[in-house]
């Protein structure tokens, strides 16, 4: 009907909205297909009242092969393919959920917090590798039997002040005690300072002086990055606590065993508060990667774990299952039964995550708190 190239800015949004209004036979209900779910253009289309379908680029590539065997590609051709997807197969795709603004802000915070946590692990591993190359005494002080981890405030403060074995060995117990106080330590400072002093002054192998100084400078840079990530994590966790507590679904989510504020906020942010997004628990399990995929052809049939999924929910699911096993007798018994049936640890956790998502979906759909008596009614009846 019409074709135009726009920019990803306010002028482009106005242009495409005018084009849609001119050629819209549905009175403002014509949906829009696009290959992303993020960005200002998507936000502008949704603010204008348009229903937006975020089509996976891999799915668009498969649809493209229906029209051209040569695998030719262009922006205009892709736009036509996207339009035909909604024209013929709209029922097979889900529009972007109509989540509340509070939920959208929570999603931004939880994703930032999860990314920061992954960055913290990456930086800690890089620091550990560097210390193993020239400063093994720090590993002995802060990891192997020590009271502080490499990402703890005490380790960061001491390594920033003394980034080389020579500088750390020159620290006196008084100076170490002052650094521990700076890091926030309040009790047992003298004993801990003496212990660290003995470890840092122990006889170890050294790199050449020039190489040691260069590695120390590298270590200081990594520690500064780790400091920034840790401070960001604290700010994000505090803000997540405030936003999640203000959400009306927070009480339902935290009533389920294993879900506290941080894990519950991550799950709720990715699931959303649009009740029409998932028709049943099966759709939610597929979205989270907890439902297996069956590939059958003729006499062969394979059941495998789902790879196309929301990775953030999947990463949270294993932590949730572990926490539920440790704090709830029902889930602990279910885990033991799966292990006794032959499941390995990861497979048992995945099965628990599969079941727990069904309980969570039921509670959110019916706006009710988790009740173990109802959740395990079949187990109780069998026992009786």
Coordinates of N, CA and C in Angstrom, one line a residue, residues 29-137:
X29 N -6.7 0.5 14.8 CA -6.4 -0.8 15.4 C -5.4 -1.6 14.6
X30 N -4.8 -1.0 13.6 CA -3.9 -1.8 12.7 C -2.6 -2.1 13.5
X31 N -2.2 -3.3 13.7 CA -1.0 -3.6 14.5 C 0.2 -3.4 13.7
X32 N 1.3 -3.4 14.4 CA 2.7 -3.1 13.8 C 3.6 -4.2 14.2
X33 N 4.3 -4.7 13.2 CA 5.3 -5.8 13.4 C 6.7 -5.2 13.3
X34 N 7.6 -5.5 14.2 CA 8.9 -5.0 14.2 C 9.8 -6.1 14.8
X35 N 11.1 -6.0 14.5 CA 12.0 -7.1 14.9 C 12.7 -6.8 16.3
X36 N 12.2 -5.9 17.0 CA 12.8 -5.6 18.4 C 11.7 -5.3 19.3
X37 N 11.9 -5.5 20.6 CA 10.9 -5.1 21.6 C 11.4 -3.9 22.5
X38 N 12.5 -3.3 22.1 CA 13.1 -2.2 22.9 C 13.3 -1.0 22.0
X39 N 13.6 0.1 22.6 CA 13.9 1.3 21.9 C 12.8 2.4 21.9
X40 N 13.2 3.6 21.6 CA 12.3 4.7 21.6 C 11.2 4.6 20.6
X41 N 11.5 4.0 19.4 CA 10.4 3.8 18.4 C 9.3 2.9 18.9
X42 N 9.7 1.8 19.5 CA 8.7 0.9 20.1 C 7.9 1.6 21.2
X43 N 8.6 2.3 22.0 CA 7.9 3.0 23.1 C 6.9 4.1 22.5
X44 N 7.3 4.8 21.5 CA 6.4 5.8 20.9 C 5.2 5.1 20.2
X45 N 5.4 4.0 19.5 CA 4.3 3.3 18.9 C 3.3 2.8 19.9
X46 N 3.8 2.3 21.1 CA 2.9 1.8 22.1 C 2.2 3.0 22.8
X47 N 2.9 4.1 23.0 CA 2.3 5.3 23.6 C 1.2 5.8 22.7
X48 N 1.3 5.7 21.4 CA 0.3 6.1 20.5 C -0.9 5.2 20.4
X49 N -0.9 4.1 21.1 CA -2.0 3.2 21.2 C -1.9 2.1 20.2
X50 N -0.8 1.9 19.5 CA -0.7 0.8 18.5 C -0.3 -0.5 19.2
X51 N -0.9 -1.6 18.7 CA -0.5 -2.9 19.2 C 0.8 -3.3 18.4
X52 N 1.8 -3.7 19.2 CA 3.1 -4.0 18.6 C 3.5 -5.4 18.8
X53 N 3.8 -6.1 17.7 CA 4.3 -7.5 17.7 C 5.8 -7.5 17.5
X54 N 6.6 -8.0 18.4 CA 8.0 -8.1 18.3 C 8.3 -9.5 17.7
X55 N 8.7 -9.5 16.5 CA 8.9 -10.8 15.8 C 10.4 -11.1 15.9
X56 N 10.7 -12.3 16.3 CA 12.1 -12.8 16.4 C 12.8 -12.7 15.0
X57 N 14.0 -12.1 15.0 CA 14.7 -12.1 13.7 C 14.9 -13.5 13.0
X58 N 15.1 -14.5 13.8 CA 15.2 -15.8 13.3 C 13.9 -16.3 12.6
X59 N 12.8 -16.0 13.2 CA 11.5 -16.3 12.6 C 11.3 -15.5 11.3
X60 N 11.7 -14.3 11.3 CA 11.6 -13.5 10.1 C 12.5 -14.1 9.0
X61 N 13.6 -14.6 9.3 CA 14.5 -15.2 8.3 C 13.9 -16.4 7.7
X62 N 13.2 -17.2 8.6 CA 12.5 -18.4 8.0 C 11.3 -18.0 7.1
X63 N 10.6 -17.0 7.5 CA 9.5 -16.5 6.7 C 10.0 -16.0 5.4
X64 N 11.2 -15.3 5.4 CA 11.8 -14.8 4.2 C 12.0 -15.8 3.1
X65 N 12.4 -17.0 3.5 CA 12.7 -18.1 2.6 C 11.4 -18.5 1.8
X66 N 10.2 -18.2 2.3 CA 9.0 -18.6 1.6 C 8.9 -17.8 0.3
X67 N 9.5 -16.6 0.2 CA 9.3 -15.7 -0.9 C 10.5 -15.7 -1.9
X68 N 11.7 -16.0 -1.3 CA 12.9 -16.0 -2.2 C 13.8 -17.1 -1.9
X69 N 14.0 -18.0 -2.8 CA 14.9 -19.1 -2.7 C 16.3 -18.7 -2.7
X70 N 16.6 -17.5 -3.3 CA 17.9 -17.0 -3.5 C 18.5 -16.4 -2.2
X71 N 17.6 -16.3 -1.1 CA 18.0 -15.7 0.2 C 18.4 -14.3 0.1
X72 N 17.8 -13.6 -0.9 CA 18.0 -12.1 -1.0 C 17.4 -11.4 0.1
X73 N 18.0 -10.2 0.5 CA 17.5 -9.5 1.7 C 17.6 -8.0 1.4
X74 N 16.6 -7.2 1.9 CA 16.7 -5.8 1.9 C 15.7 -5.3 2.9
X75 N 15.8 -4.0 3.3 CA 15.0 -3.5 4.3 C 13.5 -3.4 3.9
X76 N 13.3 -3.0 2.7 CA 11.9 -3.0 2.1 C 11.3 -4.3 2.0
X77 N 12.1 -5.3 1.6 CA 11.6 -6.7 1.5 C 11.3 -7.2 2.9
X78 N 12.1 -7.0 3.9 CA 11.9 -7.4 5.3 C 10.6 -6.8 5.8
X79 N 10.3 -5.5 5.5 CA 9.1 -4.9 5.9 C 7.9 -5.5 5.4
X80 N 8.0 -6.0 4.1 CA 6.9 -6.7 3.5 C 6.7 -8.0 4.1
X81 N 7.8 -8.7 4.5 CA 7.7 -10.0 5.1 C 7.0 -9.9 6.5
X82 N 7.4 -8.8 7.2 CA 6.8 -8.6 8.6 C 5.3 -8.3 8.4
X83 N 4.9 -7.5 7.4 CA 3.5 -7.2 7.2 C 2.7 -8.5 6.9
X84 N 3.3 -9.3 6.1 CA 2.6 -10.6 5.7 C 2.5 -11.5 6.9
X85 N 3.5 -11.5 7.8 CA 3.4 -12.3 9.0 C 2.2 -12.0 9.8
X86 N 1.9 -10.7 10.0 CA 0.7 -10.3 10.8 C -0.5 -10.5 10.0
X87 N -0.4 -10.4 8.6 CA -1.6 -10.6 7.8 C -2.1 -12.0 7.8
X88 N -1.2 -13.0 7.8 CA -1.5 -14.4 7.7 C -1.4 -15.2 9.0
X89 N -0.4 -14.9 9.8 CA -0.1 -15.7 11.0 C -0.1 -14.9 12.3
X90 N -0.9 -13.9 12.4 CA -0.9 -13.1 13.6 C -1.3 -13.9 14.9
X91 N -2.1 -14.9 14.7 CA -2.5 -15.8 15.8 C -1.4 -16.6 16.4
X92 N -0.4 -16.8 15.6 CA 0.8 -17.6 16.0 C 1.8 -16.8 16.8
X93 N 1.6 -15.5 16.9 CA 2.6 -14.6 17.6 C 1.9 -13.8 18.7
X94 N 2.6 -13.4 19.7 CA 2.1 -12.7 20.8 C 2.5 -11.2 20.7
X95 N 1.6 -10.3 20.9 CA 1.9 -8.9 21.0 C 2.7 -8.6 22.3
X96 N 3.4 -7.4 22.3 CA 4.1 -7.0 23.5 C 3.0 -6.8 24.6
X97 N 3.4 -7.3 25.8 CA 2.4 -7.3 26.9 C 2.1 -5.8 27.4
X98 N 0.9 -5.6 27.8 CA 0.5 -4.3 28.3 C 0.8 -4.2 29.8
X99 N 2.1 -4.2 30.1 CA 2.5 -4.1 31.5 C 2.4 -2.7 32.0
X100 N 2.2 -2.5 33.3 CA 2.1 -1.2 34.0 C 3.4 -0.5 34.0
X101 N 3.4 0.8 34.2 CA 4.7 1.5 34.2 C 5.5 1.1 35.4
X102 N 4.9 0.8 36.5 CA 5.7 0.3 37.7 C 6.4 -1.0 37.3
X103 N 5.8 -1.9 36.6 CA 6.4 -3.1 36.2 C 7.5 -2.9 35.2
X104 N 7.3 -2.0 34.3 CA 8.3 -1.7 33.3 C 9.6 -1.1 34.0
X105 N 9.4 -0.2 35.0 CA 10.6 0.3 35.7 C 11.3 -0.8 36.5
X106 N 10.5 -1.7 37.0 CA 11.1 -2.8 37.8 C 11.9 -3.7 36.8
X107 N 11.4 -3.9 35.6 CA 12.1 -4.7 34.7 C 13.5 -4.1 34.3
X108 N 13.5 -2.8 34.1 CA 14.8 -2.1 33.8 C 15.7 -2.3 35.0
X109 N 15.2 -2.2 36.2 CA 16.1 -2.3 37.4 C 16.6 -3.7 37.6
X110 N 15.8 -4.7 37.5 CA 16.2 -6.1 37.7 C 17.2 -6.5 36.6
X111 N 17.0 -6.1 35.4 CA 17.9 -6.5 34.3 C 19.3 -5.8 34.5
X112 N 19.2 -4.5 35.0 CA 20.5 -3.9 35.3 C 21.2 -4.5 36.4
X113 N 20.4 -4.9 37.4 CA 21.0 -5.6 38.6 C 21.6 -7.0 38.2
X114 N 20.9 -7.7 37.4 CA 21.4 -9.0 36.9 C 22.7 -8.8 36.1
X115 N 22.7 -7.9 35.2 CA 23.9 -7.6 34.4 C 25.1 -7.2 35.3
X116 N 24.8 -6.4 36.3 CA 25.8 -6.0 37.2 C 26.4 -7.1 38.0
X117 N 25.5 -8.1 38.4 CA 26.0 -9.3 39.1 C 26.8 -10.1 38.2
X118 N 26.5 -10.3 37.0 CA 27.3 -11.0 36.0 C 28.7 -10.3 35.8
X119 N 28.6 -9.0 35.7 CA 29.9 -8.2 35.6 C 30.8 -8.4 36.9
X120 N 30.1 -8.5 38.0 CA 30.9 -8.6 39.3 C 31.6 -10.0 39.2
X121 N 31.0 -11.0 38.8 CA 31.6 -12.3 38.7 C 32.7 -12.3 37.7
X122 N 32.5 -11.7 36.6 CA 33.6 -11.6 35.6 C 34.8 -10.9 36.1
X123 N 34.6 -9.7 36.7 CA 35.7 -9.0 37.2 C 36.4 -9.7 38.3
X124 N 35.7 -10.4 39.2 CA 36.3 -11.1 40.3 C 37.2 -12.3 39.7
X125 N 36.7 -12.9 38.7 CA 37.5 -14.0 38.1 C 38.8 -13.4 37.4
X126 N 38.6 -12.3 36.8 CA 39.8 -11.6 36.2 C 40.8 -11.2 37.3
X127 N 40.4 -10.7 38.4 CA 41.3 -10.4 39.5 C 41.9 -11.6 40.1
X128 N 41.2 -12.7 40.2 CA 41.7 -13.9 40.7 C 42.8 -14.5 39.8
X129 N 42.6 -14.4 38.5 CA 43.6 -14.9 37.6 C 44.9 -14.1 37.6
X130 N 44.7 -12.7 37.8 CA 45.9 -11.9 37.8 C 46.6 -12.1 39.1
X131 N 45.9 -12.2 40.2 CA 46.6 -12.5 41.5 C 47.4 -13.8 41.5
X132 N 46.8 -14.8 40.8 CA 47.5 -16.1 40.8 C 48.9 -15.9 40.0
X133 N 49.0 -15.0 39.1 CA 50.2 -14.8 38.4 C 51.3 -14.1 39.1
X134 N 50.9 -13.2 40.1 CA 52.0 -12.4 40.8 C 51.8 -12.2 42.2
X135 N 50.6 -12.5 42.8 CA 50.3 -12.1 44.2 C 49.5 -13.2 44.9
X136 N 50.1 -14.4 45.0 CA 49.3 -15.5 45.6 C 49.0 -15.3 47.1
X137 N 49.7 -14.5 47.8 CA 49.4 -14.2 49.2 C 48.0 -13.6 49.3

